[in-house]
Each structure stands twice: as C-alpha cells, then as structure tokens.
Amino acid sequence: MDYLKIFSPATVANVSCGFDSLGFAVDAVGDEMTFTKTAEKGVRILQITGAELTYNVDENAASAVVKKMLNEANANFGVALTIHKGFSPGSGLGSSAASAAGAAFGANQLLGAMYSKLELTKFAMFGEQVACGTAIADNVAAAIYGGFVLVRSYQPLDIIKLPVPKKLRVVAIHPQIQIKTKDARAVLPTKIPLKNAVIQWANLGGLVSGLYTENYQLISNSLVDVVAEPARKRLIPFFDAVQNAARKAGALGAGISGSGPTIFALCKGDKIAEVVHKSIEESYSNKGIDFEMFISKVNQIGIKIIKST
Amino acid sequence: MDYLKIFSPATVANVSCGFDSLGFAVDAVGDEMTFTKTAEKGVRILQITGAELTYNVDENAASAVVKKMLNEANANFGVALTIHKGFSPGSGLGSSAASAAGAAFGANQLLGAMYSKLELTKFAMFGEQVACGTAIADNVAAAIYGGFVLVRSYQPLDIIKLPVPKKLRVVAIHPQIQIKTKDARAVLPTKIPLKNAVIQWANLGGLVSGLYTENYQLISNSLVDVVAEPARKRLIPFFDAVQNAARKAGALGAGISGSGPTIFALCKGDKIAEVVHKSIEESYSNKGIDFEMFISKVNQIGIKIIKST
C-alpha cells in the first residue's frame, strides 16, 4: 500500500461511571487523514484543515506518532500526511486521540500491518503524551478498537473490547467554550470517599453487565457518576439543564464527554435519540452560548479505510 | 408446604476488586435449616447445632427474619426452626448471611412463595442488621440468587446476577482466629486515592467482562484489590504466604473472603484446585495456627430445598 485515506472517529471517554477507564467511539464525527509513502525518509505534514494545529513534526500528535513508528520499524521510506479535523480540539471528544490513533493506524498500513491493535494503542498514547502531556489510553483505544473499550490496566496495558447493544445511539452537544484538560483535572479531588468509590464501581460493573446482556434499563440505571461529574459540571454552563432535558426526553443517561465541555447522552433507538436531540437543543437555546450537536450510532469497528492504492 | 429442610450456602463477598459490591456462593459448605408450620403463631427456635448462637428470637438473625416476614404477611400460623451451622460464625464466609438468607427463603416457602428474590434479599438484610449491625447485601444476595451477584445499588436495591464460568473452582482456608467485622471495618480508610479507585473499578469491569466471556486469563488479571486488602491483610497472619502459594500453584487469584480471616482462591478446573489446595495447606502448616480448608464449585442456584412435605 502506497497511499490511504482514513476516517478516525471522535470518542467519548469516561462515560459517567467509567472515569479514566471506559470509552466508546462514534460514527458520525471524526477526522479524515491521508498517508502517502515517500522515497524521502521522515515525516512531513502537507496540510491541516478544519482546525489550527502545529505543523512542527515533533509537536503535532499525528506526525510525532508516525515518526516514532517509522523509526522503530526502521522503515526505508517516509510519509507525507494530510489531516482534516472534523471536530474541534478542546471539545472533550478526543480530538488529539483521533489524530494520534489515526496516525498509528495509517502508518501501520504503510508498514504492512505489522503491529497489533494493542501496539497501535501504545503508539497512539505517545501522541496523547505529545499533545496533552499525559499518555492516556481511553480515547485512543476506543478509536482503534471501536465500540466500547475498557482500559483494565496500564501496567501492563490491557484493553478489553466490550459489546455494543444494537440500538444504542449517542446524542452530543458541544457548547463553544473552552475547558483545558489541565483545568478539568485540577478540579478533581485527589482522594475520594470510599463509599463513593463503591457506588462508582458497582455502577461500572452494572454498565458492563448491561452491555453484555443488552439490558437498556440496567445501562440507564448504571449511568451515574458520583466522582468526576460533581466536580467538573460547574465548568460546563447549564450542564444540569442538559442532563435533565436528556433524561426527561427518554435518554438512558447523560454525562460529561471526557473532560468536557461536550455533554453526551445515550439513547435506545433512533426515535428517542431525535427527541432527546430536540430537547437538549431547546434547553441550550437562548443561553447566549453557541453550540454544535450531533446524533450518532456507536462506532463498532474503529478507524476505517476510505480509500487506498 | 408444612415442613422443609434447606441448604443455605456459605458465600465469599468482596472478591478482591469488588469490595462491598460483589459476592458469590459456594457449593460445599453451608447451613442446614428446617422450618415447620405450627398452629401457634410466632417463631420458636427448637435447636441450634454446630455453633453457639442466641436462642433469643429477636436477636438471632434467622428467627428475627422469619418473625418479620410472618408479621408483614399477616400469617395465620407460626414457625418452628432448627439451625445446623455447617461453618463457623466469624469466618468471613457469610455465616449470619447464610442463616438470614436461609430463613427468608424457608419462611417464603411456607408462605406460598409470595416474595421475589429481591424481596427475600431485603428481608435477609434485616437479619444481617440484627446480627452485625449493618444491613449489607452482598453475602445474602449471593446466597439467595446463587452464582456471582453484583449489588449495583442500595437505593433502590438492585441485584445483578452474573454468569459463572463452568470450570471455576474455589479453594478456601479458614485460619482459626477471630476477626470482628467491626475491627475489619475500622482498618479501612474512609477516603482513598482517586488513582487507586480507578485501578479498582477498571479491574471490577474486567472481572465482570471475564465472567461473561469465560475468559479465565482476564478473570485472573482482574483479581486485584488495591483498596481493602492492603489494609486488612495485616489482620490475617501469613496472608501474603497463602496468596503467593495459591498464585504459584496456578490459582487465578486469591484474596480475603468478606472481612476475613478466610482466604479464598479461584481456580480453573478441579486439578488445579487440588494443587492449589495442597500448596496453601503446606504454606500454613507448622505456623502454629489451626485451620480448616475446602474445595468447592461455585454454587449456581443459591439456597436449595433438601426435603419438604
């Protein structure tokens, strides 16, 4: 393969009770990237559209990942990259993760698919390190594996792919405000009451069980976050109003996507998703804050190849 | 039904990563109880064997549960009870839970099976309250539902039955020392580091996934407790030696059963269970502490009727 164009999905990390360990990918929103083999070694970024990001090869999450992979594989070729961002950095939908995971996937194709998904996740985590300062895995793993993923362990890295109930839909609203991941981390307590931890992991166990059994009621009951949401929601204007609007309109639950400001809602089926979309939209209108929204299926397959030669 | 004799199983609560939310029942060890309808209203305890427990109807976990159920159901009969304890109170294997759950199950049969398993769990929790001072659900739910259970929520009470991989075996050692539940609670921190909480719930998610997929390696990897075990193991002499002996002999994992002192190990298959049994036995011999051991399947059906008329 000498050229490929891919779609790398946006991802929702944390998913209420799964703080720092659960994530899923969406179908409707993501980046498009192209990778072209070049005789000249090294990595070049030809074009970035859709967002303003650095062209510095060592500071851009995508190119840094490709460079590292070509080096480690001792490749006798280079790669020219284009990146089209389909959604904004700083949205809480895994923007740097989509770039980093997409880069790992694309470079791997040009290298003859020599790396496993777990290895690609590790390379993509390096991209997260470059972009955000921490090598978190939940977004990149969700983009690479598709569906729901559980980051069971970092040392050693262990990614568990969980099943996706067929009727599960995502509605998301991205208020056009900026929350730095650093600030969203800073509001979190370093210690939490044991009794809240028990509530959180009992719900995570319930959510995992609900995904395996396609028990939407159990999924709904389990979409509770007593750890990160209480601390972080004050960074997101009108969070409670959106969450209430979503629940009242029939959503299974709603919470903060990643570190925000995007708020996601999970729904059973297209019809309810549309009602929830409308209800959230109304709840945020006339609040003086611009916003974008989307409805999506949960992405089942992760990054996909659109075109290759 | 005028008379029945039941077996109410011992149970392992917490199960490493599932502190205060996970439990399972065993096949090999438990109490036997009989329930006889009497024309005279009220509850009497005819005989208690196998352990010294109070005959005071309001202070004994079993009779207190039966009394409450007869009252709430406005029964026009009474019940005479016998209790044969098949294992010691204070072992960490849910002794009061076996009595309380057995009582709820037995009384329900005499009442024409009018209550659901969830309702029986609530009655049995009252027995735990009487016996231990706290209405915990993990042991009683495991005894009533059988298999693995997750206490997802207390308010409202929500019990999730999880599947049991067919080859799963339990090896347990009960060092003959006493640990009061109160003392085992006292050594626990009231707050825990968020990063440890994340490790714990990621492993619980992994364990639940492993149970659904019969992935023994994942179960093994997930049997980690960074919350209760580090604090409690110092109450159990030679805990580390037992855990190491179990793991080295091929156990999937080992941890504290309930609040101890019993240590459980989970194994894949009978052969490994026997090797693990022997290895743990050797590790505890000549330590100057008496102990009892057993090997068991995981109980799949909960409390069972041995005889009825």
Short mmCIF file of C-alpha atoms in Angstrom, two decimals, chain A residues 78-285:
data_model
loop_
_atom_site.label_atom_id
_atom_site.label_comp_id
_atom_site.label_asym_id
_atom_site.label_seq_id
_atom_site.Cartn_x
_atom_site.Cartn_y
_atom_site.Cartn_z
CA GLY A 78 8.92 8.39 4.58
CA VAL A 79 5.31 9.52 4.95
CA ALA A 80 3.51 12.66 3.83
CA LEU A 81 0.43 13.45 5.88
CA THR A 82 -2.72 15.47 5.49
CA ILE A 83 -5.11 15.99 8.36
CA HIS A 84 -8.67 17.22 8.09
CA LYS A 85 -10.12 17.82 11.54
CA GLY A 86 -13.83 17.05 11.51
CA PHE A 87 -14.34 18.40 15.01
CA SER A 88 -12.71 20.96 17.28
CA PRO A 89 -9.76 20.38 19.57
CA GLY A 90 -10.73 21.00 23.20
CA SER A 91 -14.23 19.64 22.72
CA GLY A 92 -13.86 16.65 25.04
CA LEU A 93 -14.43 14.29 22.13
CA GLY A 94 -10.87 13.05 21.82
CA SER A 95 -9.57 15.36 19.12
CA SER A 96 -5.88 14.67 19.72
CA ALA A 97 -6.75 10.99 20.21
CA ALA A 98 -8.42 10.81 16.78
CA SER A 99 -5.27 12.30 15.22
CA ALA A 100 -2.89 10.12 17.21
CA ALA A 101 -4.88 6.90 16.74
CA GLY A 102 -5.47 7.66 13.06
CA ALA A 103 -1.74 8.27 12.61
CA ALA A 104 -0.86 4.95 14.27
CA PHE A 105 -3.41 3.13 12.12
CA GLY A 106 -2.33 4.80 8.88
CA ALA A 107 1.39 4.34 9.41
CA ASN A 108 0.79 0.69 10.31
CA GLN A 109 -0.95 0.11 6.97
CA LEU A 110 2.02 1.53 5.07
CA LEU A 111 4.29 -0.69 7.20
CA GLY A 112 2.37 -3.79 6.08
CA ALA A 113 0.11 -4.02 9.17
CA MET A 114 2.95 -5.33 11.34
CA TYR A 115 1.52 -4.05 14.64
CA SER A 116 -1.40 -5.33 16.74
CA LYS A 117 -4.20 -3.08 17.96
CA LEU A 118 -2.63 -3.12 21.42
CA GLU A 119 0.68 -1.96 19.98
CA LEU A 120 -1.08 0.72 17.95
CA THR A 121 -2.74 1.90 21.14
CA LYS A 122 0.67 2.29 22.76
CA PHE A 123 1.96 4.33 19.80
CA ALA A 124 -1.17 6.47 19.86
CA MET A 125 -0.71 7.03 23.61
CA PHE A 126 2.63 8.56 22.74
CA GLY A 127 0.71 11.02 20.55
CA GLU A 128 -1.54 11.85 23.51
CA GLN A 129 1.60 12.44 25.56
CA VAL A 130 2.86 14.85 22.90
CA ALA A 131 -0.47 16.67 22.60
CA CYS A 132 -1.73 16.70 26.20
CA GLY A 133 1.22 15.81 28.40
CA THR A 134 -0.31 12.52 29.61
CA ALA A 135 -0.36 9.17 27.82
CA ILE A 136 -3.98 8.34 28.50
CA ALA A 137 -5.45 5.37 26.66
CA ASP A 138 -9.23 5.56 26.87
CA ASN A 139 -9.84 7.78 23.83
CA VAL A 140 -7.16 6.29 21.58
CA ALA A 141 -8.16 2.72 22.44
CA ALA A 142 -11.81 3.50 21.67
CA ALA A 143 -10.80 4.94 18.29
CA ILE A 144 -8.57 1.97 17.42
CA TYR A 145 -10.77 -0.88 18.68
CA GLY A 146 -14.18 0.70 18.03
CA GLY A 147 -17.21 0.08 20.22
CA PHE A 148 -16.87 0.28 23.96
CA VAL A 149 -13.43 -0.33 25.43
CA LEU A 150 -12.29 -0.77 28.99
CA VAL A 151 -8.73 0.17 29.88
CA ARG A 152 -8.38 -2.51 32.54
CA SER A 153 -4.75 -1.82 33.30
CA TYR A 154 -1.90 0.46 32.24
CA GLN A 155 0.92 -1.70 33.52
CA PRO A 156 0.78 -3.85 31.55
CA LEU A 157 -1.57 -2.13 29.13
CA ASP A 158 -4.72 -4.25 28.84
CA ILE A 159 -7.63 -3.16 26.64
CA ILE A 160 -10.92 -5.06 26.84
CA LYS A 161 -13.37 -4.64 23.99
CA LEU A 162 -16.97 -4.71 25.23
CA PRO A 163 -20.07 -5.41 23.15
CA VAL A 164 -22.32 -2.62 21.86
CA PRO A 165 -26.09 -3.09 22.15
CA LYS A 166 -27.52 -2.65 18.65
CA LYS A 167 -29.98 0.14 19.36
CA LEU A 168 -27.57 2.34 21.29
CA ARG A 169 -27.38 5.89 19.99
CA VAL A 170 -25.40 8.92 21.07
CA VAL A 171 -26.58 12.49 21.18
CA ALA A 172 -23.92 15.09 21.94
CA ILE A 173 -23.86 18.82 22.47
CA HIS A 174 -20.65 20.79 22.26
CA PRO A 175 -21.01 24.20 23.86
CA GLN A 176 -18.49 26.51 22.21
CA ILE A 177 -16.49 27.23 25.31
CA GLN A 178 -13.01 26.07 26.12
CA ILE A 179 -12.04 23.84 29.03
CA LYS A 180 -8.41 22.91 29.29
CA THR A 181 -7.82 19.28 30.25
CA LYS A 182 -5.40 20.61 32.84
CA ASP A 183 -8.13 22.70 34.48
CA ALA A 184 -10.60 19.81 34.33
CA ARG A 185 -8.01 17.66 36.10
CA ALA A 186 -7.32 20.35 38.68
CA VAL A 187 -10.91 20.42 39.98
CA LEU A 188 -10.86 16.69 40.70
CA PRO A 189 -10.21 15.59 44.26
CA THR A 190 -7.04 13.53 44.74
CA LYS A 191 -8.88 11.43 47.31
CA ILE A 192 -12.49 10.33 47.30
CA PRO A 193 -14.72 8.83 50.00
CA LEU A 194 -14.58 5.03 49.93
CA LYS A 195 -18.37 4.90 49.95
CA ASN A 196 -18.48 6.95 46.72
CA ALA A 197 -15.84 4.74 45.16
CA VAL A 198 -18.03 1.71 45.93
CA ILE A 199 -21.03 3.42 44.31
CA GLN A 200 -18.93 4.18 41.25
CA TRP A 201 -17.52 0.68 40.75
CA ALA A 202 -20.84 -1.01 41.44
CA ASN A 203 -22.30 1.10 38.66
CA LEU A 204 -19.40 0.36 36.33
CA GLY A 205 -19.97 -3.35 36.97
CA GLY A 206 -23.64 -2.80 36.19
CA LEU A 207 -22.85 -0.93 32.98
CA VAL A 208 -20.51 -3.68 31.75
CA SER A 209 -23.16 -6.27 32.58
CA GLY A 210 -25.79 -4.20 30.76
CA LEU A 211 -23.63 -4.00 27.64
CA TYR A 212 -23.23 -7.81 27.56
CA THR A 213 -26.93 -8.50 28.13
CA GLU A 214 -28.31 -5.60 26.04
CA ASN A 215 -30.22 -4.59 29.15
CA TYR A 216 -31.01 -0.95 28.43
CA GLN A 217 -32.68 -0.41 31.78
CA LEU A 218 -29.55 -1.62 33.56
CA ILE A 219 -27.38 0.59 31.34
CA SER A 220 -29.62 3.51 32.24
CA ASN A 221 -29.53 2.77 35.97
CA SER A 222 -25.74 2.45 35.85
CA LEU A 223 -25.00 5.73 34.06
CA VAL A 224 -24.20 7.51 37.30
CA ASP A 225 -21.06 9.47 38.14
CA VAL A 226 -20.53 10.44 41.78
CA VAL A 227 -16.81 11.13 41.31
CA ALA A 228 -15.88 13.38 38.38
CA GLU A 229 -19.22 14.88 37.37
CA PRO A 230 -19.98 16.66 40.67
CA ALA A 231 -16.58 18.37 40.49
CA ARG A 232 -16.47 19.09 36.79
CA LYS A 233 -20.01 20.05 35.92
CA ARG A 234 -19.59 23.56 37.26
CA LEU A 235 -17.08 24.15 34.44
CA ILE A 236 -19.87 23.49 31.93
CA PRO A 237 -22.62 26.13 31.83
CA PHE A 238 -26.13 24.66 32.12
CA PHE A 239 -24.89 21.09 32.50
CA ASP A 240 -27.75 20.17 34.85
CA ALA A 241 -30.32 21.60 32.46
CA VAL A 242 -28.96 19.50 29.60
CA GLN A 243 -28.76 16.34 31.70
CA ASN A 244 -32.31 16.82 32.95
CA ALA A 245 -33.62 17.60 29.47
CA ALA A 246 -31.97 14.43 28.15
CA ARG A 247 -33.33 12.20 30.91
CA LYS A 248 -36.81 13.69 30.69
CA ALA A 249 -36.86 13.15 26.93
CA GLY A 250 -36.11 9.47 27.44
CA ALA A 251 -32.31 9.23 27.30
CA LEU A 252 -30.75 6.32 29.18
CA GLY A 253 -28.41 8.81 30.79
CA ALA A 254 -26.19 11.79 30.10
CA GLY A 255 -22.80 12.89 31.30
CA ILE A 256 -19.61 14.75 30.53
CA SER A 257 -17.67 13.53 27.49
CA GLY A 258 -14.03 13.22 28.50
CA SER A 259 -13.17 16.33 30.43
CA GLY A 260 -15.86 18.36 28.69
CA PRO A 261 -17.36 20.68 27.65
CA THR A 262 -19.21 18.25 25.37
CA ILE A 263 -22.14 16.53 27.06
CA PHE A 264 -23.19 13.13 25.71
CA ALA A 265 -26.49 11.28 26.12
CA LEU A 266 -27.02 7.60 25.39
CA CYS A 267 -30.41 6.57 23.97
CA LYS A 268 -32.20 3.43 22.90
CA GLY A 269 -33.10 3.74 19.23
CA ASP A 270 -33.25 6.49 16.60
CA LYS A 271 -36.62 7.91 17.56
CA ILE A 272 -35.76 8.59 21.16
CA ALA A 273 -32.38 9.96 20.07
CA GLU A 274 -34.18 12.51 17.89
CA VAL A 275 -36.49 13.54 20.72
CA VAL A 276 -33.51 13.84 23.06
CA HIS A 277 -31.61 15.88 20.45
CA LYS A 278 -34.51 18.31 20.16
CA SER A 279 -34.97 18.54 23.90
CA ILE A 280 -31.28 19.27 24.56
CA GLU A 281 -31.27 21.79 21.72
CA GLU A 282 -34.20 23.65 23.25
CA SER A 283 -32.60 23.58 26.68
CA TYR A 284 -29.49 25.31 25.32
CA SER A 285 -31.10 27.82 23.02
#
